[in-house]
Coordinates of C-alpha atoms in Angstrom, one line a residue:
P1 CA 4.0 10.9 11.8
A2 CA 3.8 13.5 14.6
V3 CA 6.9 11.9 16.2
G4 CA 8.5 11.7 12.8
A5 CA 8.1 15.4 12.4
V6 CA 10.2 16.3 15.4
R7 CA 12.9 13.6 15.0
K8 CA 16.5 14.4 14.4
T9 CA 17.3 14.6 10.7
G10 CA 18.8 11.3 9.5
T11 CA 17.1 9.1 12.1
T12 CA 14.4 6.6 11.4
V13 CA 10.9 6.2 13.0
I14 CA 10.4 2.7 14.5
I15 CA 6.8 1.6 15.1
E16 CA 6.0 -1.6 17.0
D17 CA 2.9 -3.1 18.5
V18 CA 2.7 -5.6 21.4
T19 CA -0.1 -7.1 23.5
F20 CA -0.3 -7.5 27.2
P21 CA -3.0 -9.5 29.1
V22 CA -5.7 -6.8 29.5
E23 CA -5.8 -7.1 33.3
Q24 CA -2.1 -6.3 33.3
L25 CA -2.2 -3.6 30.7
A26 CA -1.6 -0.7 33.1
I27 CA 1.5 -2.4 34.6
G28 CA 2.7 -3.2 31.1
V29 CA 2.5 0.5 30.1
N30 CA 4.6 1.5 33.1
R31 CA 7.2 -1.2 32.5
L32 CA 7.5 -0.2 28.8
I33 CA 8.1 3.4 29.9
E34 CA 10.8 2.2 32.3
L35 CA 12.5 0.6 29.3
F36 CA 12.3 3.9 27.3
D37 CA 14.0 5.6 30.2
K38 CA 16.6 2.8 30.6
H39 CA 17.7 3.0 27.0
H40 CA 17.3 6.8 26.6
Y41 CA 14.4 6.9 24.1
D42 CA 13.2 10.2 25.6
E43 CA 10.9 11.0 22.7
A44 CA 9.0 7.7 22.6
I45 CA 5.3 7.6 22.8
L46 CA 2.7 4.9 23.5
F47 CA -0.8 4.6 22.2
G48 CA -3.0 1.6 21.2
H49 CA -6.3 -0.2 21.7
A50 CA -6.9 -0.8 25.4
L51 CA -9.8 -3.2 25.0
E52 CA -7.5 -5.7 23.4
G53 CA -4.4 -5.0 25.5
N54 CA -2.8 -3.7 22.3
L55 CA 0.0 -1.1 22.6
H56 CA 1.8 0.7 19.8
F57 CA 5.1 2.3 20.8
V58 CA 6.9 4.7 18.5
F59 CA 10.5 6.0 18.8
T60 CA 13.2 7.4 16.7
Q61 CA 16.4 5.6 16.0
G62 CA 19.7 6.3 14.2
F63 CA 21.5 3.5 12.5
N64 CA 24.6 5.5 11.6
S65 CA 27.0 4.1 14.2
A66 CA 27.7 0.8 16.0
Q67 CA 26.8 2.3 19.3
E68 CA 23.3 3.2 18.0
V69 CA 22.7 -0.2 16.6
A70 CA 23.9 -1.8 19.9
R71 CA 21.4 0.4 21.9
Y72 CA 18.6 -0.7 19.6
Q73 CA 19.6 -4.3 20.0
A74 CA 19.6 -4.1 23.8
F75 CA 16.2 -2.3 23.8
M76 CA 14.6 -5.0 21.6
D77 CA 16.0 -7.8 23.7
D78 CA 14.5 -6.2 26.8
V79 CA 11.1 -5.6 25.1
A80 CA 10.9 -9.2 24.0
Q81 CA 11.8 -10.5 27.5
L82 CA 9.3 -8.2 29.1
V83 CA 6.3 -8.9 26.8
A84 CA 6.8 -12.5 25.9
V85 CA 8.4 -14.0 29.0
E86 CA 7.4 -11.9 32.0
F87 CA 3.8 -11.1 30.9
G88 CA 3.1 -13.9 28.5
G89 CA 1.9 -11.4 25.9
S90 CA 2.3 -11.2 22.2
L91 CA 5.2 -9.5 20.4
K92 CA 2.8 -8.7 17.6
A93 CA -0.7 -7.4 18.1
E94 CA -2.0 -6.6 14.6
H95 CA 0.7 -5.7 12.2
G96 CA 3.1 -7.8 10.2
T97 CA 6.0 -9.5 12.1
G98 CA 8.5 -8.8 9.4
R99 CA 12.2 -9.2 10.3
N100 CA 12.2 -7.2 13.5
M101 CA 10.6 -9.8 15.7
A102 CA 11.8 -12.9 13.8
P103 CA 14.7 -13.6 16.3
F104 CA 12.2 -13.7 19.1
V105 CA 9.5 -16.0 17.8
E106 CA 10.9 -19.0 19.6
L107 CA 11.2 -17.0 22.8
E108 CA 7.5 -16.3 22.6
W109 CA 6.1 -19.6 21.4
G110 CA 8.5 -22.2 22.8
S111 CA 10.7 -24.7 21.0
D112 CA 8.0 -27.3 20.1
A113 CA 5.7 -24.8 18.4
Y114 CA 8.7 -23.1 16.8
Q115 CA 9.9 -26.3 15.3
L116 CA 6.4 -27.1 14.0
M117 CA 6.3 -23.8 12.3
W118 CA 9.6 -24.6 10.6
Q119 CA 8.4 -28.0 9.5
L120 CA 5.3 -26.4 7.8
K121 CA 7.5 -23.7 6.3
R122 CA 9.9 -26.2 4.7
L123 CA 7.0 -28.4 3.4
L124 CA 5.5 -25.4 1.6
D125 CA 8.7 -23.6 0.7
P126 CA 11.5 -26.2 0.5
N127 CA 13.9 -23.8 -1.3
G128 CA 13.3 -20.9 1.1
I129 CA 12.3 -18.4 -1.5
L130 CA 9.0 -17.1 -0.1
N131 CA 9.8 -14.1 2.1
P132 CA 13.1 -15.4 3.3
D133 CA 13.9 -14.4 6.9
V134 CA 10.5 -12.9 7.5
V135 CA 8.7 -14.3 10.6
L136 CA 11.0 -17.3 10.6
S137 CA 14.7 -16.8 10.4
E138 CA 17.7 -18.9 11.5
D139 CA 19.7 -15.6 11.8
P140 CA 19.4 -14.2 15.4
Q141 CA 20.8 -10.9 14.1
I142 CA 18.4 -10.5 11.2
H143 CA 16.7 -7.5 12.9
L144 CA 20.0 -5.7 12.8
K145 CA 20.7 -6.2 9.1
H146 CA 19.4 -4.4 6.0
L147 CA 18.4 -1.5 8.2
K148 CA 16.8 1.3 6.2
P149 CA 18.3 4.7 6.7
L150 CA 16.4 8.0 6.1
P151 CA 19.4 10.2 5.1
A152 CA 19.2 13.9 4.9
A153 CA 18.2 15.1 1.4
D154 CA 16.7 18.6 1.6
E155 CA 15.2 20.5 4.5
L156 CA 11.9 20.7 2.6
V157 CA 11.4 17.0 2.8
D158 CA 13.7 15.7 5.6
K159 CA 10.7 15.2 8.0
C160 CA 9.1 12.6 5.7
I161 CA 8.8 9.2 7.2
E162 CA 7.7 7.6 3.9
C163 CA 4.2 6.7 5.2
G164 CA 2.6 7.1 1.8
F165 CA -0.5 9.0 2.8
C166 CA 0.3 11.4 0.0
E167 CA 0.1 8.9 -2.8
P168 CA -3.7 8.6 -3.5
V169 CA -4.0 12.3 -4.6
C170 CA -0.8 12.6 -6.7
P171 CA -1.7 13.3 -10.4
S172 CA 1.4 11.4 -11.6
K173 CA 0.9 8.3 -9.5
G174 CA 0.8 5.4 -12.0
L175 CA 2.6 7.4 -14.7
T176 CA 5.9 7.8 -13.0
L177 CA 6.6 8.4 -9.3
S178 CA 4.5 9.3 -6.3
P179 CA 5.6 12.1 -3.9
R180 CA 6.9 9.4 -1.4
Q181 CA 8.9 7.8 -4.2
R182 CA 10.3 11.1 -5.3
I183 CA 11.6 11.7 -1.8
V184 CA 13.0 8.2 -1.4
I185 CA 15.0 8.4 -4.6
W186 CA 16.2 11.9 -4.0
R187 CA 17.4 10.7 -0.6
D188 CA 19.2 7.8 -2.2
I189 CA 20.9 10.2 -4.7
Q190 CA 22.1 12.5 -1.9
A191 CA 23.4 9.5 0.2
R192 CA 25.3 8.1 -2.8
R193 CA 26.8 11.5 -3.6
R194 CA 28.1 11.8 0.0
A195 CA 29.6 8.3 -0.3
G196 CA 31.4 9.3 -3.5
I197 CA 29.3 7.1 -5.7
D198 CA 28.6 8.2 -9.3
T199 CA 24.9 9.2 -9.6
T200 CA 24.9 10.4 -13.2
E201 CA 22.7 7.5 -14.5
L202 CA 20.3 7.7 -11.6
E203 CA 19.9 11.5 -11.9
A204 CA 19.3 11.2 -15.6
A205 CA 16.5 8.8 -15.0
Y206 CA 15.2 11.0 -12.2
Q207 CA 14.9 14.0 -14.4
Y208 CA 11.8 12.6 -16.2
Q209 CA 10.6 10.2 -13.5
G210 CA 10.9 12.6 -10.6
I211 CA 11.2 16.2 -11.8
D212 CA 9.6 16.7 -15.3
T213 CA 6.4 14.8 -14.5
C214 CA 5.5 16.3 -11.1
A215 CA 2.4 18.6 -11.4
A216 CA 3.6 20.6 -8.4
T217 CA 0.0 21.1 -7.3
G218 CA 0.7 20.7 -3.6
L219 CA -2.1 18.2 -3.2
C220 CA 0.4 15.9 -1.4
A221 CA 0.8 18.5 1.3
Q222 CA -2.9 18.4 2.1
R223 CA -2.7 14.6 2.9
C224 CA 0.8 14.7 4.5
P225 CA 0.5 14.4 8.3
V226 CA 3.4 16.9 8.7
G227 CA 2.5 19.2 5.7
I228 CA 5.3 18.3 3.3
N229 CA 4.8 19.7 -0.2
T230 CA 7.0 17.5 -2.5
G231 CA 6.2 20.0 -5.3
D232 CA 8.3 22.6 -3.5
L233 CA 11.3 20.3 -3.7
V234 CA 10.6 19.7 -7.4
K235 CA 10.3 23.4 -8.1
K236 CA 13.6 24.0 -6.3
L237 CA 15.3 21.3 -8.4
R238 CA 13.7 22.8 -11.6
S239 CA 15.1 26.2 -10.6
R240 CA 18.7 24.9 -11.0
D241 CA 18.1 24.7 -14.8
A242 CA 16.0 27.9 -15.0
D243 CA 18.3 29.9 -17.2
R244 CA 15.7 31.6 -19.5
T245 CA 14.9 34.4 -17.1
K246 CA 14.3 37.0 -19.9
T247 CA 11.7 34.8 -21.6
A248 CA 10.0 34.2 -18.2
E249 CA 9.9 37.9 -17.4
W250 CA 8.4 38.7 -20.8
L251 CA 5.7 36.0 -20.4
S252 CA 4.8 37.3 -16.9
T253 CA 4.4 40.9 -18.2
H254 CA 2.6 39.9 -21.4
F255 CA 0.5 37.1 -20.2
A256 CA -2.7 38.0 -22.2
T257 CA -0.6 37.9 -25.3
A258 CA 0.9 34.5 -24.3
L259 CA -2.6 33.1 -23.8
Q260 CA -3.7 34.4 -27.2
G261 CA -0.6 32.8 -28.7
A262 CA -1.3 29.5 -27.1
R263 CA -4.9 29.6 -28.4
F264 CA -3.7 30.5 -31.9
T265 CA -1.3 27.6 -31.9
L266 CA -4.0 25.2 -30.9
H267 CA -6.3 26.7 -33.6
V268 CA -3.6 26.0 -36.2
A269 CA -3.2 22.4 -34.9
N270 CA -6.9 21.9 -34.9
G271 CA -7.2 23.3 -38.4
A272 CA -4.5 21.0 -39.7
R273 CA -6.4 18.0 -38.1
M274 CA -9.6 19.0 -40.0
L275 CA -7.6 19.5 -43.2
L276 CA -5.3 16.5 -43.2
G277 CA -7.2 14.1 -41.0
A278 CA -5.9 12.8 -37.6
P279 CA -3.9 9.8 -38.9
R280 CA -2.0 11.8 -41.5
L281 CA -1.4 14.7 -39.1
A282 CA -0.1 12.4 -36.4
K283 CA 2.4 10.7 -38.8
L284 CA 3.5 14.1 -40.3
S285 CA 3.9 15.7 -36.9
A286 CA 6.0 12.8 -35.6
T287 CA 8.4 13.4 -38.5
V288 CA 8.5 17.2 -37.8
T289 CA 9.1 16.5 -34.0
R290 CA 12.0 14.2 -34.8
L291 CA 13.6 16.7 -37.3
S292 CA 13.3 19.6 -34.8
K293 CA 14.8 17.4 -32.1
G294 CA 11.7 17.8 -29.9
Q295 CA 11.4 21.6 -30.3
I296 CA 8.0 21.2 -32.1
P297 CA 5.6 19.0 -30.1
Q298 CA 4.0 16.0 -31.7
W299 CA 0.3 16.1 -32.4
T300 CA -1.7 13.3 -30.8
N301 CA -5.5 12.5 -30.5
A302 CA -5.3 14.0 -26.9
M303 CA -4.2 17.4 -28.2
P304 CA -6.7 20.0 -26.7
Q305 CA -8.8 22.3 -28.9
P306 CA -8.4 26.1 -28.2
E307 CA -10.6 27.4 -25.4
K308 CA -12.4 30.7 -25.7
A309 CA -11.3 33.5 -23.4
I310 CA -13.4 33.9 -20.2
R311 CA -16.2 36.4 -20.6
F312 CA -17.4 38.1 -17.5
S313 CA -21.1 38.8 -16.8
P314 CA -22.0 42.3 -15.9
A315 CA -22.2 43.0 -12.2
V316 CA -25.7 42.8 -10.6
S317 CA -26.9 44.1 -7.3
D318 CA -28.8 41.6 -5.2
E319 CA -28.4 39.6 -2.0
R320 CA -26.8 36.4 -3.5
P321 CA -23.4 35.5 -2.2
R322 CA -20.5 36.2 -4.6
V323 CA -18.0 33.7 -5.9
V324 CA -14.5 34.5 -7.2
Y325 CA -13.4 32.0 -9.8
L326 CA -9.6 31.9 -10.2
A327 CA -9.1 29.9 -13.4
A328 CA -5.8 28.2 -14.1
C329 CA -4.0 29.3 -17.2
V330 CA -4.4 25.8 -18.6
S331 CA -8.2 25.9 -18.5
R332 CA -8.1 29.4 -20.0
A333 CA -6.3 28.2 -23.1
M334 CA -7.0 24.5 -23.5
G335 CA -10.4 22.9 -24.1
P336 CA -11.3 19.2 -24.6
A337 CA -9.7 17.2 -27.3
A338 CA -11.7 16.8 -30.6
G339 CA -12.3 13.1 -29.9
D340 CA -13.5 13.6 -26.3
H341 CA -17.1 12.4 -25.7
E342 CA -17.8 15.4 -23.4
Q343 CA -17.4 18.7 -25.1

């Protein structure tokens, strides 16, 4: 990710891992560095697990021109020759072979072992439907096809290499999209626009999947190796449709009143629940929501009860450390739902 953060916008981060015989590891390191110099990968870095002779190398690569693809092909040919032939090492140390090393499996293992692999493959997968072209491929150019670009989308997220470290902490993961997925799809939308492809349908789906359901908490930035806050992108996209500035200004200058209004509305909803019963209210509110075209929200069992306003204890003078509690507006207005076990 550190290399990804300093790469040129629009280029992809390539991560590979190879193994040299441990006693020749130092020589292998120097020979790999020579290949970086030869093919002008000046930003490449090496790291790994020396005890096993395992080396990861990371470099950035553009796939936007035939010249760049040819440079990549020449480099991978040289790496395969160096590791598998000259040093008798392994082209894969610990991670999946995928498509990138598929053209070089026979070079590493020899024809007899390679044909045996194919025999086993065809016995288990006669129709070739299980991971086609992964590990075993009859196409010597497979590592140069279906190349994934990382097109420019917005300077707020262009450094993303789609590693996915952000995903476990995202509140909307499992409901709609994760931060990584939001960036991936926004990149695709921008690339299609530049290519003159109609993105109307895609953007319509993205409105809910990508924009409306983002909590914009910034939790993703805490996990991101390069500090990308996908919520900043979402807030930027939301600002395009932010045309109710007078309403926003009134709310910001009358926030206590707005909180009281929110609590009062929840009091009314809660009173209706107690008066009509939950099933009848849910059915009635669904009709009202439909007739108002969504302007009046539908009541559900998850609707919160009103929360009492925060009451501050009088100040005391002693030696205990002080804590400042900054309560979110949501937790100042909304309490647990009536059906929640914990109240």
